[in-house]
mmCIF file of C-alpha atoms and ligand atoms in Angstrom:
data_model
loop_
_atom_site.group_PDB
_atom_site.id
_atom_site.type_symbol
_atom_site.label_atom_id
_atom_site.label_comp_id
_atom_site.label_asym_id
_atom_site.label_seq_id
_atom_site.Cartn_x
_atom_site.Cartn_y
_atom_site.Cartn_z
ATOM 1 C CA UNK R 967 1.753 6.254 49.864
ATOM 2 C CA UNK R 968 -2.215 7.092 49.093
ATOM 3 C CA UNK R 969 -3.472 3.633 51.448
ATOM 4 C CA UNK R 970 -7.121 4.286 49.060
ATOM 5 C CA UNK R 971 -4.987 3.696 45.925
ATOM 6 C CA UNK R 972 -3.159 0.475 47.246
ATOM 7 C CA UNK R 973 -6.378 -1.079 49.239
ATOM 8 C CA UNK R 974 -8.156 -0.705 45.594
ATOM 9 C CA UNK R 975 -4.963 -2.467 44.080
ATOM 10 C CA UNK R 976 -5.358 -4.706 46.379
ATOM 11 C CA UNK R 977 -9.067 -5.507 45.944
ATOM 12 C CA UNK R 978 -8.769 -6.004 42.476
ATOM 13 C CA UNK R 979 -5.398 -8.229 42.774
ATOM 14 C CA UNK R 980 -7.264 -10.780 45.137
ATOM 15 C CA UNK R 981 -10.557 -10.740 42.276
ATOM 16 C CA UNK R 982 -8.185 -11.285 39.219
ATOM 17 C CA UNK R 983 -7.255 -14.428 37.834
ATOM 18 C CA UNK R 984 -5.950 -13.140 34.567
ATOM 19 C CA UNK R 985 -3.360 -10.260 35.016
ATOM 20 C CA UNK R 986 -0.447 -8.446 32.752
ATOM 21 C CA UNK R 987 2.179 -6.341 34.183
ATOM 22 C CA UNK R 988 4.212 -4.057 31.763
ATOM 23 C CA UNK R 989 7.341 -2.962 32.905
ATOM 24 C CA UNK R 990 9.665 0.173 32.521
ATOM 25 C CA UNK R 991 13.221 1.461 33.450
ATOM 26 C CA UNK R 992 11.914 2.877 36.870
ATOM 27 C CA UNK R 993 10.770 -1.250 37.814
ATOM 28 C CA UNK R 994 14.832 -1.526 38.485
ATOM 29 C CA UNK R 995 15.383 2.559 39.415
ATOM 30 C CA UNK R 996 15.794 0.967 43.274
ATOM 31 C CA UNK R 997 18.217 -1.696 41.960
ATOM 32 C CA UNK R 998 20.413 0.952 40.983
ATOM 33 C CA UNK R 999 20.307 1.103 37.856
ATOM 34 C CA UNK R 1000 19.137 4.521 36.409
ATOM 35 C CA UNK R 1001 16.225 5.151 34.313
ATOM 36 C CA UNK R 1002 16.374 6.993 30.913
ATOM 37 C CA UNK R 1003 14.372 10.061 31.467
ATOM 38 C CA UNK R 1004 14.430 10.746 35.289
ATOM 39 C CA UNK R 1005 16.478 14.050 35.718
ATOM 40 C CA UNK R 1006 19.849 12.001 36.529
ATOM 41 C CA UNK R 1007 19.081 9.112 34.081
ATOM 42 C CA UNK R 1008 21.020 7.272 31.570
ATOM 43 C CA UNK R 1009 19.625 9.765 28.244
ATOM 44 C CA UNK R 1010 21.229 12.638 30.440
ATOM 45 C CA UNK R 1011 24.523 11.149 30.110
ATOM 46 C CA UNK R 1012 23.813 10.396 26.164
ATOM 47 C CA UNK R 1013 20.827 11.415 23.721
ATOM 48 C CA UNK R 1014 19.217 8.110 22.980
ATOM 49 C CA UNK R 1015 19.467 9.112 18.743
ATOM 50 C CA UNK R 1016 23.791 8.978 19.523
ATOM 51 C CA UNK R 1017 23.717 6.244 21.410
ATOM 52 C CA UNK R 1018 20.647 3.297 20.950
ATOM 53 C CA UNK R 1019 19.740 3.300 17.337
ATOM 54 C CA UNK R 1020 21.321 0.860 14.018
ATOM 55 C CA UNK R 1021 23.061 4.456 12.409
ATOM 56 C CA UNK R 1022 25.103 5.400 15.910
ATOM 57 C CA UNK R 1023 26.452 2.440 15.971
ATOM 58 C CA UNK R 1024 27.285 1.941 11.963
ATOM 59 C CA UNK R 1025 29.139 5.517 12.568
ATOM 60 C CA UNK R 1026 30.754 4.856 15.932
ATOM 61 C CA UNK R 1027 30.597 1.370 17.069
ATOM 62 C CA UNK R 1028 33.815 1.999 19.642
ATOM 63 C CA UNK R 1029 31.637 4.761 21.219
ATOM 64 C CA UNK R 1030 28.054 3.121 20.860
ATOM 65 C CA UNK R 1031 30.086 -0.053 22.483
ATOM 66 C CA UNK R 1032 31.576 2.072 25.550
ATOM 67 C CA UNK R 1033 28.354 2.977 26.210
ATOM 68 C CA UNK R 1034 26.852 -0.426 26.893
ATOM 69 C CA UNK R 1035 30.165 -1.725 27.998
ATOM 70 C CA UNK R 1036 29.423 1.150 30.680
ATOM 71 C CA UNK R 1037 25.939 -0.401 31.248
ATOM 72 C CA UNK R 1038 26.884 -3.704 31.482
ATOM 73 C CA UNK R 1039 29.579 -3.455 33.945
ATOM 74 C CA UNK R 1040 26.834 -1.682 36.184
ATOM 75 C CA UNK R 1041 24.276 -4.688 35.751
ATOM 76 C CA UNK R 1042 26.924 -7.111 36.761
ATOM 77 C CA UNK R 1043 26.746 -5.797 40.400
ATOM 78 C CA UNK R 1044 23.347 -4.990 41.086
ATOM 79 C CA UNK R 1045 20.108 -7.830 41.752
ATOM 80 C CA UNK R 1046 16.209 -6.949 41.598
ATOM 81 C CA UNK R 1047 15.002 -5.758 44.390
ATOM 82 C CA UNK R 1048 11.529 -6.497 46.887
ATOM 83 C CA UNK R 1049 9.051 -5.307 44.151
ATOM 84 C CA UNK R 1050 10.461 -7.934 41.590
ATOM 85 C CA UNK R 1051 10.343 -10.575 43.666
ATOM 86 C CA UNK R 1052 6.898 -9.953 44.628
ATOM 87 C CA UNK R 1053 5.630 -10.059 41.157
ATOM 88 C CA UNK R 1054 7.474 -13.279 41.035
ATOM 89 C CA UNK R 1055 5.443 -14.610 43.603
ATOM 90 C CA UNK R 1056 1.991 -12.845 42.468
ATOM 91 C CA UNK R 1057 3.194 -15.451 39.592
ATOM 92 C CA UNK R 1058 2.821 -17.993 41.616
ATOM 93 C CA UNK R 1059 -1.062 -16.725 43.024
ATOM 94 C CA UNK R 1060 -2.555 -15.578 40.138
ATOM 95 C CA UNK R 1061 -3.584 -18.413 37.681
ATOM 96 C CA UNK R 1062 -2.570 -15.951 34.128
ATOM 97 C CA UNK R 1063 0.118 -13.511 35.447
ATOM 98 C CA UNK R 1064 2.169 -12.236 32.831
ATOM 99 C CA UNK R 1065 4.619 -9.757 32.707
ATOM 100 C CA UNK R 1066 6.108 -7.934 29.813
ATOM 101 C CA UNK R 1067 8.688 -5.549 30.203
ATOM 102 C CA UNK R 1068 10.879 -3.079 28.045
ATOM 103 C CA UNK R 1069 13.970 -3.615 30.568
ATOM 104 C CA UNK R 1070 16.802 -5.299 28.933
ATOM 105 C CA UNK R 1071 18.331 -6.036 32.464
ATOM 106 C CA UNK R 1072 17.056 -9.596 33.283
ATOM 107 C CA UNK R 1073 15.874 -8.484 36.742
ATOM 108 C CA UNK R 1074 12.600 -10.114 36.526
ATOM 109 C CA UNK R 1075 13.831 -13.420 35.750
ATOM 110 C CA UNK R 1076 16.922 -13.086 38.076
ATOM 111 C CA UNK R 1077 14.039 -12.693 40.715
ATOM 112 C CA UNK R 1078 12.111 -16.023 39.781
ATOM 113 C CA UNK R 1079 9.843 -14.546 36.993
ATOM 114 C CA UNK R 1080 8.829 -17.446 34.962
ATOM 115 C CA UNK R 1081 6.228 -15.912 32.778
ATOM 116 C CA UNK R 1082 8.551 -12.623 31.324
ATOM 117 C CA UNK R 1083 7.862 -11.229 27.507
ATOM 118 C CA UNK R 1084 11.057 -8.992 26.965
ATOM 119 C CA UNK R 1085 10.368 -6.609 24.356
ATOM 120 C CA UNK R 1086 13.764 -4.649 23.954
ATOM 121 C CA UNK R 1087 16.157 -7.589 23.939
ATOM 122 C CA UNK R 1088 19.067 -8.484 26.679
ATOM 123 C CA UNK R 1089 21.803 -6.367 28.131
ATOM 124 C CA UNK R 1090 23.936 -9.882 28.598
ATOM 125 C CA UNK R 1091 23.459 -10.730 25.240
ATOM 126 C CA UNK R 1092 25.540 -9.343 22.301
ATOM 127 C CA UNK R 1093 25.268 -10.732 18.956
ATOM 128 C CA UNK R 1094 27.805 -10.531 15.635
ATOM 129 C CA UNK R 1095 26.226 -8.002 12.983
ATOM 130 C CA UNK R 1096 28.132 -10.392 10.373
ATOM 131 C CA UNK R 1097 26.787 -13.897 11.283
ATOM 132 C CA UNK R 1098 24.744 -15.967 13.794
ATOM 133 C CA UNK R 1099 27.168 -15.801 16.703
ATOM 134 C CA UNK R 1100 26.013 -14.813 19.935
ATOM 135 C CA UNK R 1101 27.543 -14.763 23.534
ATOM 136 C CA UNK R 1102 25.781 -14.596 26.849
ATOM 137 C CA UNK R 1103 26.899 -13.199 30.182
ATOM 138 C CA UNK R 1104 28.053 -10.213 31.052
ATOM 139 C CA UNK R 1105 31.971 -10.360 30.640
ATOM 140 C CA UNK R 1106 33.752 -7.403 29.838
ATOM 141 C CA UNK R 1107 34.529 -8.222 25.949
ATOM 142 C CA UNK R 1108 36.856 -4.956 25.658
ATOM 143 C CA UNK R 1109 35.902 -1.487 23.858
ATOM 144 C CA UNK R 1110 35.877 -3.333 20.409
ATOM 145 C CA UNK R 1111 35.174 -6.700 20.952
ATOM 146 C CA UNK R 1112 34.671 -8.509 17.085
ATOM 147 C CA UNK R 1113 33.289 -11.773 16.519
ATOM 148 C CA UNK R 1114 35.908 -15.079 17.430
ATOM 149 C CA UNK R 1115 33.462 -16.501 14.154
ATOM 150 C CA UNK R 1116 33.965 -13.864 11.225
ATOM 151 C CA UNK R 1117 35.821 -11.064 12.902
ATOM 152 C CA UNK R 1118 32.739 -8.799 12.529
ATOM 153 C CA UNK R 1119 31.665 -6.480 14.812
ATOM 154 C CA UNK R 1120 29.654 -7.908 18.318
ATOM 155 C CA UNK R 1121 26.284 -5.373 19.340
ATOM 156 C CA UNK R 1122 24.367 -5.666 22.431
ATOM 157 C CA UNK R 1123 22.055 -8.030 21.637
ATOM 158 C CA UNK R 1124 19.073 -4.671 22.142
ATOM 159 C CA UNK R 1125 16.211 -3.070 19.842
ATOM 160 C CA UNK R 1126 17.110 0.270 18.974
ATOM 161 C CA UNK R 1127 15.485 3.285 18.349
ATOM 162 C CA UNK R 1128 13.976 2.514 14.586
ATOM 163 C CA UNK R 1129 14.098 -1.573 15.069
ATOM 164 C CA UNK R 1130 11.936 -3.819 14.676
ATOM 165 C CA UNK R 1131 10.967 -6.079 18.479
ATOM 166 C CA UNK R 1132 11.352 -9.215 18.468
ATOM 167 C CA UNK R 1133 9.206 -11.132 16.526
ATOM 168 C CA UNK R 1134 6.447 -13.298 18.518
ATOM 169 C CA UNK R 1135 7.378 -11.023 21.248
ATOM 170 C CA UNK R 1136 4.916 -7.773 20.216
ATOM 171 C CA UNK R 1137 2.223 -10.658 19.457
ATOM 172 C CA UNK R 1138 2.576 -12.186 22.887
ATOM 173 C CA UNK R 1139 2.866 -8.600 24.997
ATOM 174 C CA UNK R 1140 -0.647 -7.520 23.089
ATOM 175 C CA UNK R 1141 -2.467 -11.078 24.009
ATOM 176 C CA UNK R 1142 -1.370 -10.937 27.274
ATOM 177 C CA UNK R 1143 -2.584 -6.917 27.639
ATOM 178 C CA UNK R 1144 -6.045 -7.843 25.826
ATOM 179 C CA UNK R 1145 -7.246 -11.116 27.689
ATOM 180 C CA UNK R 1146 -6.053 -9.853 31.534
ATOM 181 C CA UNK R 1147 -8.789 -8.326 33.784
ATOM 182 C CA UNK R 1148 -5.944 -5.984 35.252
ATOM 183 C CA UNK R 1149 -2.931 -4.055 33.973
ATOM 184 C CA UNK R 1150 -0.535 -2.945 36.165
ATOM 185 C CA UNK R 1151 2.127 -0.843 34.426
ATOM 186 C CA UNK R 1152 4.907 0.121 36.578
ATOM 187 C CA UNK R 1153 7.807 2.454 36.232
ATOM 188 C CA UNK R 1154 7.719 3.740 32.980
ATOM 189 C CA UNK R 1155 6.895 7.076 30.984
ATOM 190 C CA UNK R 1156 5.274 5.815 28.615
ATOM 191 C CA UNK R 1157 6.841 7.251 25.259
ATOM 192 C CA UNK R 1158 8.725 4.807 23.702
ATOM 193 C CA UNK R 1159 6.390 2.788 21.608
ATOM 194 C CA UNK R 1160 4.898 0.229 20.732
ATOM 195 C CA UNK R 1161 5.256 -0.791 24.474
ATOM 196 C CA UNK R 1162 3.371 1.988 25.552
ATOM 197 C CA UNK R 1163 0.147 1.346 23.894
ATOM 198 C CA UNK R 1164 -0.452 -2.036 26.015
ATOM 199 C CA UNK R 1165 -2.427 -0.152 27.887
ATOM 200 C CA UNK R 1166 -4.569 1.062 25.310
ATOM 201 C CA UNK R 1167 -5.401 -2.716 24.216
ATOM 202 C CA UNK R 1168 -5.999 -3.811 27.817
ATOM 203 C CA UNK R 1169 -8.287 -0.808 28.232
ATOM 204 C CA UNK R 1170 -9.857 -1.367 25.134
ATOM 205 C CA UNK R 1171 -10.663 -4.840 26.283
ATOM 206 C CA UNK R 1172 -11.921 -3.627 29.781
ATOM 207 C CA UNK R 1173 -9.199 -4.254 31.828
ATOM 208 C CA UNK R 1174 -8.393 -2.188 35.019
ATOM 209 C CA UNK R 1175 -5.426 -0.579 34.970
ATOM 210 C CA UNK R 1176 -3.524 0.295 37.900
ATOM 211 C CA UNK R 1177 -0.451 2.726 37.500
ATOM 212 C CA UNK R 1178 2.493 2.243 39.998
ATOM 213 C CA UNK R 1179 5.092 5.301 39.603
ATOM 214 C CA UNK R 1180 5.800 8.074 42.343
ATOM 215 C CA UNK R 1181 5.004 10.686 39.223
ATOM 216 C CA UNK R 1182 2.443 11.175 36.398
ATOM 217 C CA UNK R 1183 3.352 9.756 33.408
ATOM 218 C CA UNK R 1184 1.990 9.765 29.405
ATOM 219 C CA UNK R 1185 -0.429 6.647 30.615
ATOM 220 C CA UNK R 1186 -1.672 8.235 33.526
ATOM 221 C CA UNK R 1187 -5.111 9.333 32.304
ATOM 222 C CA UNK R 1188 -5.474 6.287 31.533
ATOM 223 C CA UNK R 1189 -4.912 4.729 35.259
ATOM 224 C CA UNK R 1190 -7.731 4.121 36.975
ATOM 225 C CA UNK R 1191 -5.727 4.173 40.325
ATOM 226 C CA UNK R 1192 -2.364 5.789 40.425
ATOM 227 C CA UNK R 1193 -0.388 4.478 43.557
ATOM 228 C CA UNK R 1194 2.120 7.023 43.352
ATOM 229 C CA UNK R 1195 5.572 5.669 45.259
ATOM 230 C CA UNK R 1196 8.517 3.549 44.249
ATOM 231 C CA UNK R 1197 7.678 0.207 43.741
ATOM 232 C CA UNK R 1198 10.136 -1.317 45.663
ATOM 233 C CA UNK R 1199 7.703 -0.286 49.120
ATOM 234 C CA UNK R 1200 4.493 -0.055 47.140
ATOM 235 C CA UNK R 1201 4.372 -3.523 45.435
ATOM 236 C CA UNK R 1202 4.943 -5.346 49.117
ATOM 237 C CA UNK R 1203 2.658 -2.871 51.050
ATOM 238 C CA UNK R 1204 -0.125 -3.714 48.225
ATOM 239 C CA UNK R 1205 0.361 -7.377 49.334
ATOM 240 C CA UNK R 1206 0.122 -6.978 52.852
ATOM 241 C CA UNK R 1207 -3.475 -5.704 52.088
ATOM 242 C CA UNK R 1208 -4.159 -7.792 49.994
ATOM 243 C CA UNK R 1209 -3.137 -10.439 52.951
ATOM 244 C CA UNK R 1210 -5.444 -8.167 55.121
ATOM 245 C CA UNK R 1211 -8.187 -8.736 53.018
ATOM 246 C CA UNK R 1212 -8.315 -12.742 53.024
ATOM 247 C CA UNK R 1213 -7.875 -12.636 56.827
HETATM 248 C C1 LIG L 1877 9.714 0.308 16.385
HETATM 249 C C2 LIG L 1877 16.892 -0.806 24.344
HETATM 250 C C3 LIG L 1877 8.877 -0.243 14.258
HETATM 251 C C4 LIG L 1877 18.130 -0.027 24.023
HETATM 252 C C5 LIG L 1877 15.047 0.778 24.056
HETATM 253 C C6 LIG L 1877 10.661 7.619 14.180
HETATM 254 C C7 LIG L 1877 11.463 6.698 13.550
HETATM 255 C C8 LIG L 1877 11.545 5.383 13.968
HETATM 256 C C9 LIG L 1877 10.804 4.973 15.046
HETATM 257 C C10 LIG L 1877 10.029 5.906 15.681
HETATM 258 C C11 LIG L 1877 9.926 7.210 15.276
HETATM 259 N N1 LIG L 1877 9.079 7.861 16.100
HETATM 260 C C12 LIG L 1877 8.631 7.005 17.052
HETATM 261 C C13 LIG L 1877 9.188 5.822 16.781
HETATM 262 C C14 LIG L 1877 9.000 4.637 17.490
HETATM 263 C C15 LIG L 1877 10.164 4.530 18.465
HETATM 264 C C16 LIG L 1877 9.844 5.389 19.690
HETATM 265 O O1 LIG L 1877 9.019 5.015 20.471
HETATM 266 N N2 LIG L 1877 10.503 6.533 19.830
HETATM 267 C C17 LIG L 1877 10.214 7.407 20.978
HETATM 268 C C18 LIG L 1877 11.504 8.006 21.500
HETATM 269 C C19 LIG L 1877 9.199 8.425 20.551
HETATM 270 N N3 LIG L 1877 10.191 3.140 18.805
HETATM 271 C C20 LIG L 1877 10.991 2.311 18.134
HETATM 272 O O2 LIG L 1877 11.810 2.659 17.310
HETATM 273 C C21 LIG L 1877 10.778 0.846 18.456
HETATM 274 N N4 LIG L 1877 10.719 0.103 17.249
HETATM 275 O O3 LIG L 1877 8.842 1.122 16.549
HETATM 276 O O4 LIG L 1877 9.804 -0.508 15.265
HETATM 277 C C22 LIG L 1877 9.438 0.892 13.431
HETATM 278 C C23 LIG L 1877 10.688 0.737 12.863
HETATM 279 C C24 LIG L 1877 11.172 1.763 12.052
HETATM 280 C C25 LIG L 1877 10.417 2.926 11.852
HETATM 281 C C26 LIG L 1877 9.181 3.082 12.473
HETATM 282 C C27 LIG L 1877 8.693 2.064 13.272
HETATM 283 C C28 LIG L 1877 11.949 0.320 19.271
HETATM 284 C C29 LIG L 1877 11.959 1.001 20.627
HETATM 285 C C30 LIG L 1877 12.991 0.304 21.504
HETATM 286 C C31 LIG L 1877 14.111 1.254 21.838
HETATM 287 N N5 LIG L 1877 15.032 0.582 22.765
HETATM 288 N N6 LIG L 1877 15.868 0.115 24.880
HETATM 289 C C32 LIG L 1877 18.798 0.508 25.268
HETATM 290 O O5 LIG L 1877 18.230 0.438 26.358
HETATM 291 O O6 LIG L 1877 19.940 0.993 25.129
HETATM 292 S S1 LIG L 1877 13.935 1.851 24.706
HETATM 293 C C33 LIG L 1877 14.525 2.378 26.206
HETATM 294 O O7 LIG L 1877 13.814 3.536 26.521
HETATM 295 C C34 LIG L 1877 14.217 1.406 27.308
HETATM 296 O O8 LIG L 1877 14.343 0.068 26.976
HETATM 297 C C35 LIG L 1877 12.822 1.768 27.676
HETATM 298 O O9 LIG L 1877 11.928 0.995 26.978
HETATM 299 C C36 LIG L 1877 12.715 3.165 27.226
HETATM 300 C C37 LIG L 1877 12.683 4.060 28.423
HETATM 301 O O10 LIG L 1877 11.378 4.149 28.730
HETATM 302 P P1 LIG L 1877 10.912 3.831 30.213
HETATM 303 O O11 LIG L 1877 11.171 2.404 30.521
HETATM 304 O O12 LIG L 1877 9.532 4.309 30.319
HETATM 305 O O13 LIG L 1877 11.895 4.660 31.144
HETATM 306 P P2 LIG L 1877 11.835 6.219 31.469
HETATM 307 O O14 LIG L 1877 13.144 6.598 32.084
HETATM 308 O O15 LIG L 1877 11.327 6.951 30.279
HETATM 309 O O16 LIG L 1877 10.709 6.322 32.603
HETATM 310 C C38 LIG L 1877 10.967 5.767 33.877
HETATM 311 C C39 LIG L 1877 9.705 5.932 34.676
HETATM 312 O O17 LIG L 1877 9.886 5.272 35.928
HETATM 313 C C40 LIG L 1877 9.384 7.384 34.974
HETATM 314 O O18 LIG L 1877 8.014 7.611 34.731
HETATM 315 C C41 LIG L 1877 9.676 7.504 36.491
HETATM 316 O O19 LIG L 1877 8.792 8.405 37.132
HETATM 317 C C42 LIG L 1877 9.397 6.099 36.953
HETATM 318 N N7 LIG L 1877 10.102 5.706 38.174
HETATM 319 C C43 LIG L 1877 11.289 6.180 38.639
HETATM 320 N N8 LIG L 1877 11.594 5.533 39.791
HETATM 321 C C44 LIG L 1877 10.590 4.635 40.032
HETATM 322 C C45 LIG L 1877 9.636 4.754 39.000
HETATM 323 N N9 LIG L 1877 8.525 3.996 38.952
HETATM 324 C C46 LIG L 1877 8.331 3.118 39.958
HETATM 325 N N10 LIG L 1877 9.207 2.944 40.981
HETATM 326 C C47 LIG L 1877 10.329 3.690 41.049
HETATM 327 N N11 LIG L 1877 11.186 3.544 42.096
#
């Protein structure tokens, strides 16, 4: 772990009183669960066009369904890990700390997050495509689990590929990335948009942008410090100089 890149993460985390963090698969990679484009991830096991978009699931629900059914088993034995609980207390520190994440695993919150802007939609959420019912929690509902309302079919309650984010949410990620002073994006490639271009609008508006991820990604010319190293050790080790530095 480059101690240059996490001293000037640090520096700039003790300055900042308005700060956004935007989130990828690779912020819960050392929860266990595995990220989508890392060589053993979850798009190596299915292409993302079979599996996460509207049309898979219209032609195959049963095998769109196993899929997260799959996913969701996994999530119900893991928890987040060091490096989401720090941001949870960073929360606490930082007056405007924000983060926004495209994880659809509730890690963030499950680690005291208050302040979380969740752009793809819940893993423990599934929602009829017939009416309003929903269901939270992360039961096993079966390989073809229909709705108890209308008998319609129940999706994960996700954005796929070619659907539209919640609404308010896309508004509130891009305020939060154009008022902080500092952006720290952590664990993610950076090609699925429109999450990716936060970093564009917090650059735009002159924030710093600090890039936590053990390998280059599509945003890291735009990093002006790259702390390359899981986040799990780097978000903690960042604090203890950060500690360092008020002593
Ligand atoms: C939209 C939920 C408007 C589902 C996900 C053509 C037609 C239609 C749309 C498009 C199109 N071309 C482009 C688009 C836009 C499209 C898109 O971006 N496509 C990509 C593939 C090019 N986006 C959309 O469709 C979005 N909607 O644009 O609506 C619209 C509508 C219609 C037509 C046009 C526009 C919706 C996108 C949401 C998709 N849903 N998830 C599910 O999960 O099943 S996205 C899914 O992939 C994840 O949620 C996540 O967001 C994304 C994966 O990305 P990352 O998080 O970055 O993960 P990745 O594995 O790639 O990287 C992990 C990183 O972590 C790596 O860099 C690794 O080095 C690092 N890492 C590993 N270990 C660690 C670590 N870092 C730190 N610590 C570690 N220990």
């Amino acid at each position: 772990m480059s101690d240059s890149a996490i001293r000037q993460a640090a520096v700039w985390l003790a300055r900042a009183s308005r700060v956004c963090v935007s989130s990828g698969a690779g912020m819960s990679a050392e929860s266990g669960i595995p990220t989508f484009r890392d060589k053993d991830g979850l798009w190596s096991q299915a292409r993302p066009e079979e599996m996460a978009t509207p049309e898979a699931f219209e032609r195959d629900p049963h095998k769109v369904w196993e899929w997260y059914r799959w996913r969701r088993a996994k999530l119900a034995t893991i928890g987040p890990h060091a490096g989401h609980r720090m941001l949870a207390e960073w929360e606490e520190r930082i007056d405007d700390f924000v983060v926004v994440t495209q994880n659809i695993d509730g890690l963030h919150h499950a680690a005291g997050s208050q302040k979380v802007i969740e752009l793809h939609g819940r893993l423990d959420l599934v929602r009829c495509v017939g009416c309003t019912y929903e269901q939270q929690g992360l039961d096993d509902l079966g390989p073809e689990p229909h709705c108890p309302q209308c008998g319609a079919w129940l999706r994960p309650g996700v954005v796929w590929f070619g659907e539209l984010l919640p609404p308010g949410a896309l508004e509130a990620a891009f305020d939060a990335a154009r008022r902080c002073e500092l952006l720290l994006v952590i664990g993610t490639s950076g090609v699925v948009q429109p999450a990716a271009s936060l970093v564009d609008a917090a650059k735009a508006y002159g924030a710093a942008i600090i890039e936590v991820n053990p390998n280059p990604s599509e945003l890291s010319s735009l990093a002006d410090v790259c702390v390359r190293s899981g986040c799990k050790d780097a978000l903690p080790a960042i604090d203890a100089q950060w500690r360092r530095l008020g002593s």
